[in-house]
Tab-separated table of C-alpha atoms in Angstrom:
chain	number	residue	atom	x	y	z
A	1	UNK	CA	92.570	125.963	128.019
A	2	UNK	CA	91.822	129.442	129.700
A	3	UNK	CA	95.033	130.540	131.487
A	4	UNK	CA	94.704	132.026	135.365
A	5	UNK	CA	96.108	134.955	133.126
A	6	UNK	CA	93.452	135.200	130.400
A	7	UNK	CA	90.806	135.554	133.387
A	8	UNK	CA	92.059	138.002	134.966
A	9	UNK	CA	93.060	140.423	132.399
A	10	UNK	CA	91.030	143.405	131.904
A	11	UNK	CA	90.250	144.640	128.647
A	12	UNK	CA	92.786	146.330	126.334
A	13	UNK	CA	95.873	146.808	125.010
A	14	UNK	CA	96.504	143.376	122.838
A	15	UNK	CA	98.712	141.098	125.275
A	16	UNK	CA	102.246	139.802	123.547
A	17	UNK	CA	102.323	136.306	123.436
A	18	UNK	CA	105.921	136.639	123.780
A	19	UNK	CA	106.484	137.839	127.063
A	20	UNK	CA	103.760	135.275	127.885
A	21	UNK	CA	106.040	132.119	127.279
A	22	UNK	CA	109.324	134.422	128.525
A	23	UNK	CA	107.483	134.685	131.806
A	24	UNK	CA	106.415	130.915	131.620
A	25	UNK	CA	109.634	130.076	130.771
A	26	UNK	CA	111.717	132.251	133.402
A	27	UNK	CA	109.165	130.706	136.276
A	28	UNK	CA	109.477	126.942	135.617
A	29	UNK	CA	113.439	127.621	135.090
A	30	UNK	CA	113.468	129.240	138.604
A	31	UNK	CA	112.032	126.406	139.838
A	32	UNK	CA	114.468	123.728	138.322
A	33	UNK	CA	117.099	125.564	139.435
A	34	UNK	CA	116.105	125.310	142.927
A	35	UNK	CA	114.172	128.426	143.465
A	36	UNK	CA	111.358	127.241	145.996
A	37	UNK	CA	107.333	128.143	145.631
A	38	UNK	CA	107.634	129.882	149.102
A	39	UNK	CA	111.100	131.916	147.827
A	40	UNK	CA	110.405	132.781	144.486
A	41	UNK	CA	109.719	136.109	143.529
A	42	UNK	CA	108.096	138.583	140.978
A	43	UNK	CA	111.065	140.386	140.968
A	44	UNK	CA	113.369	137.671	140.245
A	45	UNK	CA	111.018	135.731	137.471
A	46	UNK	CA	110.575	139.687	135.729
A	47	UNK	CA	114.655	139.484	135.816
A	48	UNK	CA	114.581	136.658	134.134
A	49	UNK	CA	112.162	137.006	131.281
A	50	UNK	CA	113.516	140.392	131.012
A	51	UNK	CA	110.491	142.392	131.236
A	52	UNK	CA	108.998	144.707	133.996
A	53	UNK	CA	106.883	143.711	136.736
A	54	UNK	CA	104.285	145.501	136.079
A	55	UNK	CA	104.313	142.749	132.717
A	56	UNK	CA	103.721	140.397	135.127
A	57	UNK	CA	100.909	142.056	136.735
A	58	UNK	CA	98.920	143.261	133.826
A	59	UNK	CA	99.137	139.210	133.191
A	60	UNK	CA	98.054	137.623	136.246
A	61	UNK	CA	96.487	138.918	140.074
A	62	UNK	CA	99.668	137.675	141.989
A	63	UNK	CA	102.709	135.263	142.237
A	64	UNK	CA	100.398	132.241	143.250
A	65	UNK	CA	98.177	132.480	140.066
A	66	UNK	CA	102.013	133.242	137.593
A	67	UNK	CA	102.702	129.312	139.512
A	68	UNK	CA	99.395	127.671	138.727
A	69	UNK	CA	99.477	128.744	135.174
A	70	UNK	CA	103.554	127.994	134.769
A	71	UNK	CA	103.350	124.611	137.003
A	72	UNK	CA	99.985	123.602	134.355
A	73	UNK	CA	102.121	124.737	131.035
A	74	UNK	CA	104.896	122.288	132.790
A	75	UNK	CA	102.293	119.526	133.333
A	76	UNK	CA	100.317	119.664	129.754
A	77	UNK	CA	96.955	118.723	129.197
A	78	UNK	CA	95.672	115.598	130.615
A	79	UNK	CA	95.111	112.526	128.389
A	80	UNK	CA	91.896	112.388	127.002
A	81	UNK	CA	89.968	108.722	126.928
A	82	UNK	CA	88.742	107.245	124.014
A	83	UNK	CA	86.006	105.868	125.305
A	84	UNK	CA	86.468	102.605	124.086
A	85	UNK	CA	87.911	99.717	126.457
A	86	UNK	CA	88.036	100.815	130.237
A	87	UNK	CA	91.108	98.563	130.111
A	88	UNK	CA	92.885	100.389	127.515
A	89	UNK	CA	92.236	103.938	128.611
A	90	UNK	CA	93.515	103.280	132.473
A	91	UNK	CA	96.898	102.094	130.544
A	92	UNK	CA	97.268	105.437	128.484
A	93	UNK	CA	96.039	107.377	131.224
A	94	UNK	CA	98.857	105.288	133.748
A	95	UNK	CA	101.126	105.821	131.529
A	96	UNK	CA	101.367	109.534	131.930
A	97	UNK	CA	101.455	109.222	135.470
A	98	UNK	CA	104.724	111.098	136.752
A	99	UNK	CA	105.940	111.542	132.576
A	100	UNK	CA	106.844	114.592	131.511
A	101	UNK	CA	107.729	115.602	128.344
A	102	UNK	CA	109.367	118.641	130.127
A	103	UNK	CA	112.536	117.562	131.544
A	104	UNK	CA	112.115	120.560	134.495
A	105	UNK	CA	109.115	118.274	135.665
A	106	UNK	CA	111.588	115.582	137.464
A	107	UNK	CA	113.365	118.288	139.162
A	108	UNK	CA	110.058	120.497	140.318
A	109	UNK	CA	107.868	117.906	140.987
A	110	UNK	CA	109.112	116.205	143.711
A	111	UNK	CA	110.081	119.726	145.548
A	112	UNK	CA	106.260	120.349	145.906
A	113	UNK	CA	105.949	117.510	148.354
A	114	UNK	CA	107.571	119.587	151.500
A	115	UNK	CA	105.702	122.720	150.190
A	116	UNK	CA	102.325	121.022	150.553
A	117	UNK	CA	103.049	119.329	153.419
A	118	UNK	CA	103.415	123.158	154.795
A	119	UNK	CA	100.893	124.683	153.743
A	120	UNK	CA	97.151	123.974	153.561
A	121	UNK	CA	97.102	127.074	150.536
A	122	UNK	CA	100.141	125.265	148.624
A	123	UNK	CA	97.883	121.326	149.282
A	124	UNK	CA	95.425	123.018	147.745
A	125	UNK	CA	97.519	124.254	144.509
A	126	UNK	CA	98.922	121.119	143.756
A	127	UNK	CA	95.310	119.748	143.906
A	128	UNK	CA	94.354	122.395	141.136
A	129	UNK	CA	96.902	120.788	139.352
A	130	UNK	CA	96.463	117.149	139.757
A	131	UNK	CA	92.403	116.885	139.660
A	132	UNK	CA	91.865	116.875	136.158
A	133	UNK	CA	94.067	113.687	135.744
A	134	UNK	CA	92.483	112.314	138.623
A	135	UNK	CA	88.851	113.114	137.154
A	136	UNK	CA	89.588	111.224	134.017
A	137	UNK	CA	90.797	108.341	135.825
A	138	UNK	CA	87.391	108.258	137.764
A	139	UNK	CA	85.084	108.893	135.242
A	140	UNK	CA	87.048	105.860	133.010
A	141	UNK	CA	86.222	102.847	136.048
A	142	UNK	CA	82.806	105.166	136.593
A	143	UNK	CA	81.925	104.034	133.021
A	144	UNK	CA	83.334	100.406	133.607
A	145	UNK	CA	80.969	100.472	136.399
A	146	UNK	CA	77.529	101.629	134.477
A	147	UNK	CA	78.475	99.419	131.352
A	148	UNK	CA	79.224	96.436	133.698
A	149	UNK	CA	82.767	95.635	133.128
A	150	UNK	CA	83.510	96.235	136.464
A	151	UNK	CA	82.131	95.566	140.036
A	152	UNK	CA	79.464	97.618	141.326
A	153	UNK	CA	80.903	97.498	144.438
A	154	UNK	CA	84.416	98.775	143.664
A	155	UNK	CA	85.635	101.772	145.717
A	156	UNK	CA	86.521	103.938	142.896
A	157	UNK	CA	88.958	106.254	145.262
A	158	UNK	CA	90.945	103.253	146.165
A	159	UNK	CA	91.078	101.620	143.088
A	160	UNK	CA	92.869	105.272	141.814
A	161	UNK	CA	95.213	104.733	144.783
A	162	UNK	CA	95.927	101.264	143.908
A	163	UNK	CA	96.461	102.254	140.175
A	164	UNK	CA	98.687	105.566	140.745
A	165	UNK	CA	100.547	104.627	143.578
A	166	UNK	CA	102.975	102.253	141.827
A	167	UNK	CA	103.631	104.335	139.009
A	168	UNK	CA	104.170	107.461	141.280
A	169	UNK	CA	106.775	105.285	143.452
A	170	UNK	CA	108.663	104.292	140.674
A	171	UNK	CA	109.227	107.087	138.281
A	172	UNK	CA	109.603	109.767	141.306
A	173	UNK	CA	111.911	107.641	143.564
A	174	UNK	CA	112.852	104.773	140.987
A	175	UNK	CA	111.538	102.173	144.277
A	176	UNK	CA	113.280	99.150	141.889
A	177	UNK	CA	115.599	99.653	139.094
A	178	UNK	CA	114.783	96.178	138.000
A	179	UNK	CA	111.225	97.024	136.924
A	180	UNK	CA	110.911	97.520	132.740
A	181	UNK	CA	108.927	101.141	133.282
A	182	UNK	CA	107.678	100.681	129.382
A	183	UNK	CA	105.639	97.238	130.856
A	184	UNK	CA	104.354	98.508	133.806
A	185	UNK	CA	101.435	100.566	133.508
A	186	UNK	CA	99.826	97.308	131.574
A	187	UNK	CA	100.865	95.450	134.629
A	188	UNK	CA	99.764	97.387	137.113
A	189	UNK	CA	96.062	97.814	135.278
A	190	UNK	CA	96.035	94.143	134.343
A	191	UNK	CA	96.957	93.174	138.270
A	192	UNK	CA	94.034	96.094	139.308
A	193	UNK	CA	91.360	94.824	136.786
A	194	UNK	CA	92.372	90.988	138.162
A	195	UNK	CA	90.566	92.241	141.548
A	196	UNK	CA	87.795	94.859	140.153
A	197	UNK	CA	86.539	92.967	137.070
A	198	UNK	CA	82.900	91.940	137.444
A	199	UNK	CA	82.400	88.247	137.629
């Protein structure tokens, strides 16, 4: 994956991949430790890594492009379908809804919901981050669609809602301790593909 970083960077001197992940590292453990995206600065992440801000700028154009690239790292790379069984790829890709290897994730996650509701500039940055997940999830019931597993007549943005919503509900804001979290994605597909499957 090409880093915010990587395409802004002029030519030159070799970049130290060292200060990269300090810099990473120093932003996403601002942000667990309350910092928020509106208050935290260059000047405070450069503290932390322990490097100069002008380290930060030869790296990336600005504050906002040091988050996207951090708040991605934080995220990882979303699942990739096999492209076998629609009803077996929705699972693995509901599944990683709201889990995070990265235990920072369940303390900065959640604290982008205020900033976006803010800010059109910060909606759009947590879009940046979420649309790739969302674009596997569509192309997956797309291809359920063409190879008539599903409906035709499915509306593939609701059918994401329908799919996300309970997983987001539960692992953000734990709606109902009683539910077994390791069952429910297979639930929640099995209960969506109940309604969608073509007949």
């Amino acid at each position: 994956m090409t880093s915010t970083a990587d395409a802004a960077r002029p030519p030159g001197r070799p970049r130290s991949v060292r200060a990269d992940e300090a810099i990473i590292e120093a932003t996403l453990d601002l942000l667990a430790e309350g910092s928020t995206i509106e208050t935290i600065s260059v000047e405070a992440i450069a503290a932390r890594a322990g490097v100069g801000k002008a380290t930060i700028y030869r790296r990336w154009s600005g504050k906002d492009a040091l988050l996207r690239d951090a708040l991605r790292r934080l995220k990882g790379d979303p699942p990739q379908p096999s492209g076998g069984s629609v009803r077996e790829d929705l699972i693995m890709l509901v599944t990683a809804i709201g889990h995070n290897v990265d235990p920072r994730a369940a303390q900065i996650m959640p604290c982008l919901v205020p900033e976006m509701k803010r800010s059109p500039e910060r909606y759009a940055f947590y879009q940046s981050i979420v649309e790739p997940r969302r674009a596997a999830m569509r192309e997956v019931l797309r291809r359920g669609v063409r190879e008539g597993e599903l409906r035709t007549d499915i509306d593939i943005e609701v059918t994401m809602a329908m799919l996300t919503g309970p997983m987001l509900i539960q692992r953000v804001l734990n709606w109902n301790p009683d539910l077994d979290e390791d069952t429910l994605p297979e639930k929640v597909v099995d209960g969506v593909l109940a309604g969608i499957r073509a007949r």
